[in-house]
Coordinates of C-alpha atoms in Angstrom, one line a residue:
M1 CA -23.5 -100.8 96.3
G2 CA -21.1 -98.8 98.5
N3 CA -17.6 -97.9 97.4
V4 CA -14.6 -99.8 98.4
C5 CA -11.0 -99.0 98.5
V6 CA -9.2 -102.2 97.7
H7 CA -5.9 -100.6 98.4
M8 CA -2.3 -100.6 98.0
V9 CA 0.2 -102.2 100.1
N10 CA 1.0 -105.9 100.2
N11 CA 1.8 -109.0 102.1
C12 CA 3.0 -112.5 101.5
V13 CA 0.5 -115.1 102.5
D14 CA 2.3 -115.1 105.8
S15 CA 0.9 -114.2 109.1
K16 CA 2.8 -112.8 112.0
S17 CA 2.3 -110.7 115.0
S18 CA 3.7 -110.2 118.5
S19 CA 5.3 -108.6 121.5
W20 CA 8.2 -109.8 123.6
V21 CA 9.2 -111.9 126.4
R22 CA 12.0 -113.0 128.5
P23 CA 12.4 -115.8 131.0
T24 CA 15.0 -115.4 133.7
D25 CA 17.8 -117.5 135.2
L26 CA 15.2 -118.1 137.9
I27 CA 13.5 -121.0 136.2
M28 CA 12.0 -122.7 139.2
D29 CA 12.6 -126.5 139.4
H30 CA 9.8 -128.5 140.7
P31 CA 10.9 -130.5 143.8
T32 CA 10.9 -134.2 143.1
K33 CA 9.3 -136.6 145.5
P34 CA 11.4 -139.4 146.9
Q35 CA 10.8 -142.7 145.2
L36 CA 9.3 -145.2 147.6
Q37 CA 10.6 -148.8 147.3
D38 CA 7.7 -151.1 146.8
K39 CA 8.1 -154.3 148.8
P40 CA 6.6 -157.6 147.6
P41 CA 3.1 -157.8 149.0
N42 CA 3.8 -161.3 150.2
Q43 CA 7.1 -160.6 151.8
M44 CA 6.1 -162.1 155.1
L45 CA 5.4 -165.4 153.4
M46 CA 8.9 -165.5 151.9
L47 CA 10.9 -166.0 155.1
K48 CA 13.7 -168.4 155.3
D49 CA 13.1 -171.5 157.5
D50 CA 15.5 -170.2 160.1
D51 CA 13.5 -166.9 160.3
K52 CA 10.1 -168.5 160.7
P53 CA 8.5 -168.3 164.2
K54 CA 9.3 -171.3 166.3
L55 CA 6.7 -173.2 168.2
D56 CA 6.7 -172.8 171.9
T57 CA 6.6 -176.3 173.5
H58 CA 4.0 -174.9 175.8
G59 CA 2.2 -173.1 173.0
D60 CA -0.9 -174.1 171.1
P61 CA 0.2 -175.2 167.6
K62 CA -3.3 -174.8 166.3
L63 CA -3.5 -171.2 167.6
L64 CA -0.1 -170.4 166.0
E65 CA -1.3 -172.0 162.7
H66 CA -4.4 -170.0 162.9
K67 CA -2.4 -166.8 163.4
Q68 CA -0.1 -167.6 160.5
T69 CA -3.0 -168.4 158.3
S70 CA -4.8 -165.1 159.3
V71 CA -1.6 -163.1 158.5
S72 CA -1.3 -164.9 155.2
N73 CA -4.9 -164.4 154.3
S74 CA -4.8 -160.8 155.4
V75 CA -1.7 -160.1 153.2
H76 CA -3.3 -161.9 150.3
R77 CA -6.5 -159.9 150.7
S78 CA -4.4 -156.7 150.9
H79 CA -2.6 -157.6 147.7
Q80 CA -5.9 -158.4 146.0
E81 CA -7.4 -155.1 147.2
Q82 CA -4.3 -153.2 145.9
E83 CA -4.5 -155.0 142.5
G84 CA -8.3 -154.4 142.5
N85 CA -7.8 -150.7 143.2
K86 CA -5.2 -150.5 140.5
S87 CA -7.6 -152.2 138.0
E88 CA -10.4 -150.0 139.1
E89 CA -8.3 -146.8 138.8
E90 CA -7.1 -148.0 135.4
E91 CA -10.7 -148.7 134.3
K92 CA -11.8 -145.3 135.6
R93 CA -9.0 -143.7 133.6
K94 CA -10.0 -145.5 130.5
R95 CA -13.6 -144.6 131.0
A96 CA -12.7 -140.9 131.5
I97 CA -10.6 -140.8 128.4
A98 CA -13.4 -142.5 126.4
C99 CA -15.9 -140.2 127.9
G100 CA -13.7 -137.2 127.1
N101 CA -13.3 -138.3 123.5
S102 CA -17.0 -139.0 123.3
K103 CA -17.9 -135.6 124.7
R104 CA -15.4 -133.9 122.3
R105 CA -16.9 -135.8 119.3
A106 CA -20.4 -134.9 120.5
H107 CA -19.4 -131.3 121.0
N108 CA -17.9 -131.1 117.5
V109 CA -21.0 -132.8 116.1
R110 CA -23.3 -130.3 117.9
R111 CA -21.2 -127.4 116.5
L112 CA -21.4 -128.9 113.1
M113 CA -25.1 -129.5 113.3
S114 CA -25.8 -126.1 114.7
A115 CA -23.9 -124.6 111.7
G116 CA -26.0 -126.7 109.3
L117 CA -22.9 -128.6 108.2
Q118 CA -24.6 -131.6 106.8
A119 CA -22.9 -133.2 103.7
E120 CA -21.8 -130.5 101.2
S121 CA -23.9 -127.9 102.8
V122 CA -21.4 -125.0 103.1
L123 CA -21.0 -124.4 99.4
K124 CA -24.6 -125.5 98.7
T125 CA -23.4 -127.4 95.7
K126 CA -21.7 -130.8 95.4
T127 CA -18.0 -130.5 94.5
G128 CA -15.3 -132.9 93.7
H129 CA -12.6 -133.6 96.3
L130 CA -9.7 -131.2 96.2
K131 CA -7.1 -134.0 96.0
E132 CA -8.7 -135.3 92.9
Y133 CA -7.5 -132.3 91.0
Y134 CA -4.5 -130.9 93.0
N135 CA -1.5 -132.0 94.9
L136 CA -0.8 -130.0 98.1
G137 CA 2.7 -128.4 98.5
S138 CA 4.4 -126.2 101.1
K139 CA 2.6 -124.1 103.6
L140 CA 2.4 -120.4 102.7
G141 CA 0.7 -118.9 105.7
H142 CA -1.7 -119.2 108.6
G143 CA -4.6 -117.1 109.6
Q144 CA -7.2 -117.1 112.3
F145 CA -9.6 -119.3 110.4
G146 CA -7.5 -121.2 107.9
T147 CA -4.1 -122.2 106.5
T148 CA -2.8 -121.5 102.9
F149 CA -0.7 -124.0 100.9
V150 CA 0.8 -124.1 97.5
C151 CA -1.2 -126.5 95.4
I152 CA -0.3 -128.0 92.0
E153 CA -3.0 -128.7 89.4
K154 CA -2.5 -132.3 88.3
G155 CA -3.6 -131.8 84.7
T156 CA -1.4 -128.8 83.9
G157 CA 1.3 -128.6 86.6
E158 CA 0.3 -125.0 87.3
E159 CA 0.8 -123.7 90.8
Y160 CA -2.0 -122.0 92.8
A161 CA -2.6 -121.0 96.4
C162 CA -5.1 -123.1 98.4
K163 CA -6.8 -121.6 101.5
S164 CA -8.3 -124.4 103.7
I165 CA -10.8 -123.5 106.3
P166 CA -11.6 -126.3 108.8
K167 CA -15.3 -126.9 109.4
R168 CA -14.8 -127.3 113.1
K169 CA -14.0 -123.6 113.3
L170 CA -17.4 -122.7 111.8
E171 CA -19.2 -122.7 115.1
N172 CA -22.6 -121.2 114.0
E173 CA -24.6 -120.3 110.9
E174 CA -23.0 -116.8 110.9
D175 CA -19.5 -118.4 110.4
V176 CA -20.9 -120.5 107.5
E177 CA -22.3 -117.4 105.9
D178 CA -19.0 -115.6 106.2
V179 CA -17.3 -118.4 104.2
R180 CA -20.0 -118.4 101.6
R181 CA -19.8 -114.6 101.4
E182 CA -16.0 -114.6 101.0
I183 CA -16.3 -117.0 98.0
E184 CA -19.2 -115.0 96.5
I185 CA -17.3 -111.7 96.8
M186 CA -14.2 -113.2 95.2
K187 CA -16.2 -114.5 92.3
H188 CA -17.9 -111.1 92.0
L189 CA -14.5 -109.5 91.7
V190 CA -13.1 -111.8 89.1
G191 CA -11.5 -109.8 86.3
Q192 CA -10.6 -106.8 88.6
P193 CA -6.9 -106.2 87.8
N194 CA -5.8 -105.5 91.4
V195 CA -7.7 -108.3 93.1
I196 CA -6.5 -111.9 93.5
S197 CA -8.4 -114.3 91.2
I198 CA -10.3 -117.3 92.6
K199 CA -10.1 -120.5 90.4
G200 CA -12.5 -122.7 92.3
A201 CA -13.9 -123.8 95.7
Y202 CA -14.1 -127.4 97.0
E203 CA -15.6 -129.0 100.1
D204 CA -15.1 -132.3 101.9
S205 CA -16.1 -133.6 105.3
V206 CA -13.3 -131.8 107.0
A207 CA -12.8 -128.4 105.4
V208 CA -13.7 -125.9 102.7
H209 CA -10.9 -125.1 100.2
M210 CA -10.5 -122.0 98.0
V211 CA -8.0 -122.3 95.1
M212 CA -6.7 -118.9 94.1
E213 CA -4.0 -117.2 92.0
L214 CA -0.6 -117.6 93.5
C215 CA 1.4 -114.4 94.2
R216 CA 5.1 -115.0 94.4
G217 CA 6.3 -111.4 94.2
G218 CA 6.4 -110.7 98.0
E219 CA 5.4 -107.8 100.1
L220 CA 5.5 -104.2 99.1
F221 CA 7.6 -103.1 102.1
D222 CA 10.0 -106.0 101.4
R223 CA 10.4 -105.0 97.8
I224 CA 11.0 -101.3 98.6
V225 CA 13.6 -102.1 101.3
E226 CA 15.3 -104.7 99.1
R227 CA 15.6 -102.4 96.1
G228 CA 16.5 -99.4 98.2
H229 CA 14.7 -96.6 96.3
Y230 CA 11.4 -95.4 95.1
S231 CA 9.6 -92.2 94.4
E232 CA 6.3 -90.5 95.2
R233 CA 5.2 -91.4 91.6
K234 CA 5.8 -95.0 92.3
A235 CA 3.9 -94.8 95.6
A236 CA 1.1 -93.1 93.8
H237 CA 1.0 -95.8 91.2
L238 CA 0.8 -98.4 94.0
A239 CA -1.9 -96.4 95.7
K240 CA -4.0 -96.4 92.6
T241 CA -5.5 -99.7 93.5
C242 CA -8.6 -97.8 94.8
H243 CA -11.8 -98.9 93.1
S244 CA -15.5 -98.8 93.4
L245 CA -16.3 -102.4 93.8
G246 CA -19.5 -102.5 95.8
V247 CA -17.9 -104.3 98.7
M248 CA -15.9 -103.3 101.8
H249 CA -12.6 -105.0 102.4
R250 CA -12.5 -104.0 106.1
D251 CA -8.9 -105.1 106.6
L252 CA -6.8 -103.1 104.3
K253 CA -3.1 -103.2 105.4
P254 CA 0.3 -104.0 103.8
E255 CA 0.0 -107.7 104.7
N256 CA -3.1 -108.0 102.5
F257 CA -1.5 -106.9 99.2
L258 CA 0.9 -109.0 97.2
F259 CA 3.0 -108.6 94.0
V260 CA 2.2 -111.4 91.5
N261 CA 5.9 -111.9 90.6
D262 CA 9.3 -110.4 90.8
D263 CA 9.1 -108.2 87.7
E264 CA 9.6 -104.5 88.2
D265 CA 6.1 -103.8 86.8
S266 CA 4.4 -106.7 88.5
P267 CA 0.7 -106.1 89.3
L268 CA -0.2 -105.6 93.0
K269 CA -3.1 -107.7 94.2
A270 CA -5.5 -107.3 97.1
I271 CA -6.0 -110.6 99.0
D272 CA -7.9 -112.0 102.0
F273 CA -11.6 -111.0 101.7
G274 CA -12.6 -112.9 104.8
L275 CA -13.9 -109.8 106.5
S276 CA -15.3 -108.2 103.3
M277 CA -19.0 -107.3 103.0
F278 CA -21.5 -106.4 100.4
L279 CA -22.9 -103.1 101.6
K280 CA -26.1 -101.4 100.6
P281 CA -26.3 -97.6 100.4
G282 CA -27.0 -96.1 103.8
E283 CA -26.2 -99.3 105.6
N284 CA -23.7 -99.2 108.5
L285 CA -21.8 -101.8 110.4
T286 CA -21.0 -102.1 114.1
D287 CA -18.5 -104.9 114.7
I288 CA -14.9 -104.0 115.4
V289 CA -12.6 -105.6 112.8
G290 CA -9.3 -104.7 111.2
S291 CA -5.7 -104.1 112.3
P292 CA -4.6 -101.6 115.0
Y293 CA -2.5 -99.2 112.9
Y294 CA -4.9 -99.1 110.0
I295 CA -8.3 -99.2 111.8
A296 CA -10.6 -96.1 111.2
P297 CA -11.9 -94.2 114.2
E298 CA -15.5 -94.8 113.3
V299 CA -14.8 -98.6 113.4
L300 CA -13.7 -98.2 117.1
N301 CA -16.9 -96.2 117.6
K302 CA -18.9 -99.1 116.2
D303 CA -20.7 -97.2 113.5
Y304 CA -19.1 -97.2 110.0
G305 CA -19.5 -97.7 106.3
P306 CA -17.2 -98.0 103.3
E307 CA -15.4 -94.8 104.2
A308 CA -13.4 -96.9 106.7
D309 CA -11.5 -98.4 103.8
I310 CA -10.4 -95.0 102.6
W311 CA -8.9 -94.3 106.1
S312 CA -6.9 -97.5 106.0
A313 CA -5.6 -96.7 102.5
G314 CA -4.6 -93.3 103.7
V315 CA -2.6 -94.8 106.5
M316 CA -0.8 -97.0 104.0
I317 CA 0.1 -94.0 101.9
Y318 CA 1.4 -92.2 105.0
V319 CA 3.6 -95.2 105.9
L320 CA 4.9 -95.4 102.3
L321 CA 6.0 -91.8 102.2
S322 CA 7.4 -91.5 105.8
G323 CA 8.3 -95.0 106.9
S324 CA 6.2 -94.8 110.1
A325 CA 2.6 -95.0 111.1
P326 CA 0.6 -91.8 111.6
F327 CA -0.9 -92.9 114.9
W328 CA 1.5 -94.9 117.0
G329 CA 1.6 -96.5 120.4
E330 CA 3.3 -99.2 122.3
T331 CA 0.1 -101.2 123.0
E332 CA -3.2 -101.6 121.2
E333 CA -4.9 -99.4 123.7
E334 CA -2.4 -96.6 123.1
I335 CA -2.7 -97.0 119.3
F336 CA -6.5 -96.8 119.5
N337 CA -6.4 -93.7 121.6
E338 CA -4.1 -92.0 119.1
V339 CA -6.4 -93.1 116.2
L340 CA -9.3 -91.4 118.0
E341 CA -7.6 -88.3 119.3
G342 CA -4.0 -88.0 118.1
E343 CA -2.7 -85.2 116.0
L344 CA -1.7 -86.0 112.4
D345 CA 2.0 -85.0 111.9
L346 CA 2.8 -83.8 108.4
S347 CA 5.5 -81.3 109.4
S348 CA 8.4 -83.2 111.0
D349 CA 11.0 -85.1 108.9
P350 CA 10.6 -86.3 106.2
W351 CA 7.4 -84.4 105.4
P352 CA 9.1 -81.1 104.4
Q353 CA 10.6 -83.0 101.4
V354 CA 7.2 -84.5 100.5
S355 CA 5.0 -82.7 97.9
E356 CA 2.1 -80.6 99.1
S357 CA -0.2 -82.6 96.8
A358 CA 0.6 -85.9 98.6
K359 CA 0.1 -84.2 102.0
D360 CA -3.3 -82.8 100.8
L361 CA -4.5 -86.2 99.8
I362 CA -3.4 -87.8 103.1
R363 CA -5.2 -85.0 105.1
K364 CA -8.4 -85.7 103.2
M365 CA -8.2 -89.4 103.5
L366 CA -7.4 -89.3 107.2
E367 CA -10.3 -86.9 108.0
R368 CA -11.9 -88.2 111.2
N369 CA -15.4 -87.3 110.1
P370 CA -16.2 -90.0 107.6
M371 CA -18.8 -87.7 106.0
K372 CA -16.1 -85.2 105.0
R373 CA -13.6 -87.9 104.0
L374 CA -12.8 -88.4 100.3
T375 CA -14.7 -91.2 98.5
A376 CA -12.9 -93.9 96.5
Q377 CA -13.8 -92.1 93.3
E378 CA -12.4 -88.8 94.6
V379 CA -9.2 -90.5 95.7
S380 CA -8.8 -91.9 92.2
C381 CA -9.3 -88.4 90.7
H382 CA -6.9 -86.6 93.0
P383 CA -4.0 -85.0 91.1
W384 CA -1.4 -86.9 93.1
I385 CA -3.0 -90.3 92.2
R386 CA -3.8 -89.7 88.5
D387 CA -1.3 -91.2 85.9
E388 CA -0.8 -87.7 84.5
G389 CA -0.8 -86.2 88.0
N390 CA 1.8 -84.2 89.8
A391 CA 3.5 -86.8 92.0
P392 CA 7.3 -86.2 91.8
D393 CA 9.5 -88.9 90.3
T394 CA 12.4 -87.8 92.6
P395 CA 13.6 -90.6 94.8
L396 CA 12.5 -90.3 98.5
D397 CA 15.2 -89.7 101.1
T398 CA 17.1 -92.8 102.3
T399 CA 15.9 -92.2 105.9
V400 CA 12.4 -93.1 104.7
I401 CA 13.7 -96.5 103.4
N402 CA 15.5 -97.0 106.8
R403 CA 12.4 -96.2 108.7
L404 CA 10.3 -98.4 106.6
R405 CA 12.8 -101.2 107.1
K406 CA 12.6 -100.8 110.8
F407 CA 8.8 -100.5 110.8
S408 CA 8.5 -103.7 108.8
A409 CA 11.3 -105.6 110.4
T410 CA 10.2 -104.9 114.0
D411 CA 6.8 -106.3 113.3
K412 CA 8.1 -109.3 111.5
L413 CA 10.6 -110.1 114.3
K414 CA 7.9 -110.0 116.9
K415 CA 5.6 -112.2 114.8
M416 CA 8.4 -114.7 114.0
A417 CA 9.3 -115.0 117.7
L418 CA 5.7 -115.4 118.7
R419 CA 5.1 -118.2 116.2
V420 CA 8.2 -120.2 117.1
I421 CA 7.7 -119.8 120.8
A422 CA 4.0 -120.8 120.6
E423 CA 4.9 -123.8 118.5
R424 CA 7.5 -125.1 121.0
L425 CA 6.3 -124.2 124.5
S426 CA 3.7 -125.8 126.7
E427 CA 1.2 -123.7 128.6
E428 CA 3.3 -124.3 131.8
D429 CA 6.4 -123.0 130.0
I430 CA 4.6 -119.9 128.9
Q431 CA 3.4 -119.2 132.5
G432 CA 7.0 -119.8 133.6
I433 CA 8.2 -117.2 131.1
R434 CA 5.7 -114.7 132.4
E435 CA 6.8 -115.2 136.0
A436 CA 10.4 -114.9 135.0
L437 CA 9.7 -111.6 133.2
I438 CA 7.9 -110.2 136.2
V439 CA 11.0 -110.9 138.3
I440 CA 13.4 -109.3 135.8
D441 CA 11.1 -106.3 135.4
S442 CA 12.4 -104.7 138.6
E443 CA 10.9 -101.3 137.9
K444 CA 7.5 -102.9 137.3
S445 CA 7.1 -101.0 134.1
G446 CA 5.5 -103.9 132.2
R447 CA 8.2 -103.6 129.5
V448 CA 11.6 -105.3 128.7
T449 CA 14.3 -104.4 126.2
Y450 CA 15.2 -106.5 123.1
K451 CA 18.6 -107.0 124.8
E452 CA 16.9 -108.5 127.8
L453 CA 14.7 -110.6 125.6
K454 CA 17.7 -111.9 123.8
S455 CA 19.5 -112.7 127.0
V456 CA 16.5 -114.5 128.5
L457 CA 15.7 -116.6 125.4
E458 CA 19.3 -117.7 125.3
R459 CA 19.0 -119.0 128.9
F460 CA 15.5 -120.5 128.5
N461 CA 16.0 -123.8 126.8
A462 CA 12.6 -125.4 127.2
N463 CA 12.0 -127.0 123.8
L464 CA 14.0 -124.4 121.9
D465 CA 17.3 -125.5 120.4
N466 CA 20.2 -123.2 119.5
S467 CA 19.2 -122.9 115.8
D468 CA 15.7 -121.8 116.8
I469 CA 17.0 -119.2 119.2
S470 CA 19.6 -117.8 116.7
G471 CA 17.0 -117.7 113.9
L472 CA 14.6 -116.0 116.3
L473 CA 17.1 -113.4 117.3
Q474 CA 18.4 -112.2 114.0
T475 CA 17.7 -108.6 115.0
P476 CA 17.6 -106.2 112.1
T477 CA 20.2 -103.5 112.3
D478 CA 17.6 -100.8 112.5
V479 CA 16.0 -102.4 115.6
H480 CA 17.9 -101.1 118.6
L481 CA 18.5 -103.6 121.4
E482 CA 17.5 -101.0 123.9
D483 CA 14.0 -100.6 122.3
T484 CA 11.4 -102.0 124.6
V485 CA 8.3 -104.2 124.3
D486 CA 5.2 -104.9 126.4
Y487 CA 5.7 -108.4 127.7
E488 CA 2.2 -108.8 129.0
E489 CA 0.8 -108.1 125.6
F490 CA 3.3 -110.6 124.2
I491 CA 2.2 -113.3 126.6
R492 CA -1.5 -112.7 125.7
A493 CA -0.6 -113.0 122.0
I494 CA 1.3 -116.2 122.6
V495 CA -1.6 -117.7 124.4
R496 CA -4.0 -116.8 121.6
L497 CA -1.7 -118.2 119.0
K498 CA -1.1 -121.3 121.1
Q499 CA -4.9 -121.9 121.1
L500 CA -5.0 -121.6 117.3
Q501 CA -2.2 -124.0 116.9
D502 CA -3.8 -126.5 119.3
E503 CA -7.0 -126.3 117.2
D504 CA -5.0 -126.8 114.0
A505 CA -3.5 -130.0 115.6
D506 CA -7.0 -131.2 116.3
D507 CA -8.0 -130.4 112.7
R508 CA -5.0 -132.5 111.4
L509 CA -6.1 -135.4 113.5
D510 CA -9.7 -135.1 112.4
S511 CA -8.5 -134.9 108.8
S512 CA -6.1 -137.8 108.9
A513 CA -8.8 -139.9 110.6
K514 CA -11.1 -139.3 107.6
V515 CA -8.7 -139.9 104.8

């Protein structure tokens, strides 16, 4: 089995991500059509006696009676035709809705069948129903394929985390195998001190549920910022969650590491093994997965092995010791270009105050040639990492804390804004926001400032109340209002998240229909 670096930093089961947006005063109103007054279809038959046509003494009464009857019949037929058309249109509408629902159900059935999702087939063994053993509590977080909740064991009252993966998102056999593999890997890692423990897995007609250890201690960055001080030795201790496990995590980043509790010496646990793989010696992977700041260059080149986890872990150590990412860009494309070709900076502030041993480790972990990069075993044996090693216990400069606060807070602010906006706005609203941003971006730079974002969101009231906007715009003191964001990337992210939320709404409907 290959080596893995189930690494250090952390995250609350809390997903977030984003960019920025700002609608303008120019919210275009749709012109309203004038309302036509509908007259009674038989109006001509409702004339007063004085208004009725009078017979000419020289006229033919039969002819006049025939004309009146013809008019009456014509109006009656017109009324019947109108009513008939309305009924026909209503019937068409009902048939269309029924057809749409039928097609959707059939589509879902086809997806389920193509994935082999007959009864109890994902886990391959029959399980009890989750709700027989647990009560579901508050939502902890949301990912691409599932949502995590607090769950309380009925027999003991103990709290756990429950990750629920809707079956409708398992579109093919490969997706099903991914779920099976994630559960298998977590069971394989049971007993590892720095890996979250799985308690059990359950399956019903709607979803697969994984019940796991609940980590309440929060994220590493949050804890450092909150407590205001830490040292290289503490960072080295956190970084020591590097192990040879025989699996690749493939998404090592701060968000995927949690503290178990609030204690000073709380264990740090790796979570989210949804992208993890068992890897045989000599076997390489080609699919691009991971998170932009932490992704290894060979992953972008679509030819990588377990060494990619070492790179990601090295990025986290760099961020811990400097408060910023080693390869930075405004957009994903810029970040990826820096990852592939950018120069590693270990000379500007605060690096002169960081030990040479720490910088040596980072250089060797962020070696672009994976064949020359340190292995997980070599990282564990490095003098800076070892318990009796040479990592100084002197507190790092406060500028590192401030940078770390900004690095973390900026990302969280974007993600929070993205989540709230996607929840509240329609697709038409989102398109309106984009058009408004284009108008405001007079220099056509593709970017707006946080100040402009704040101003726009305060004016854009579509489905956002004041409390939402004020909560959304609690800008951290370290985030400058003149900092800019790529609004096109933000719009794309909103659209992706909106699609996920719409799918979740469908899942809830499916679930409630089967309860």
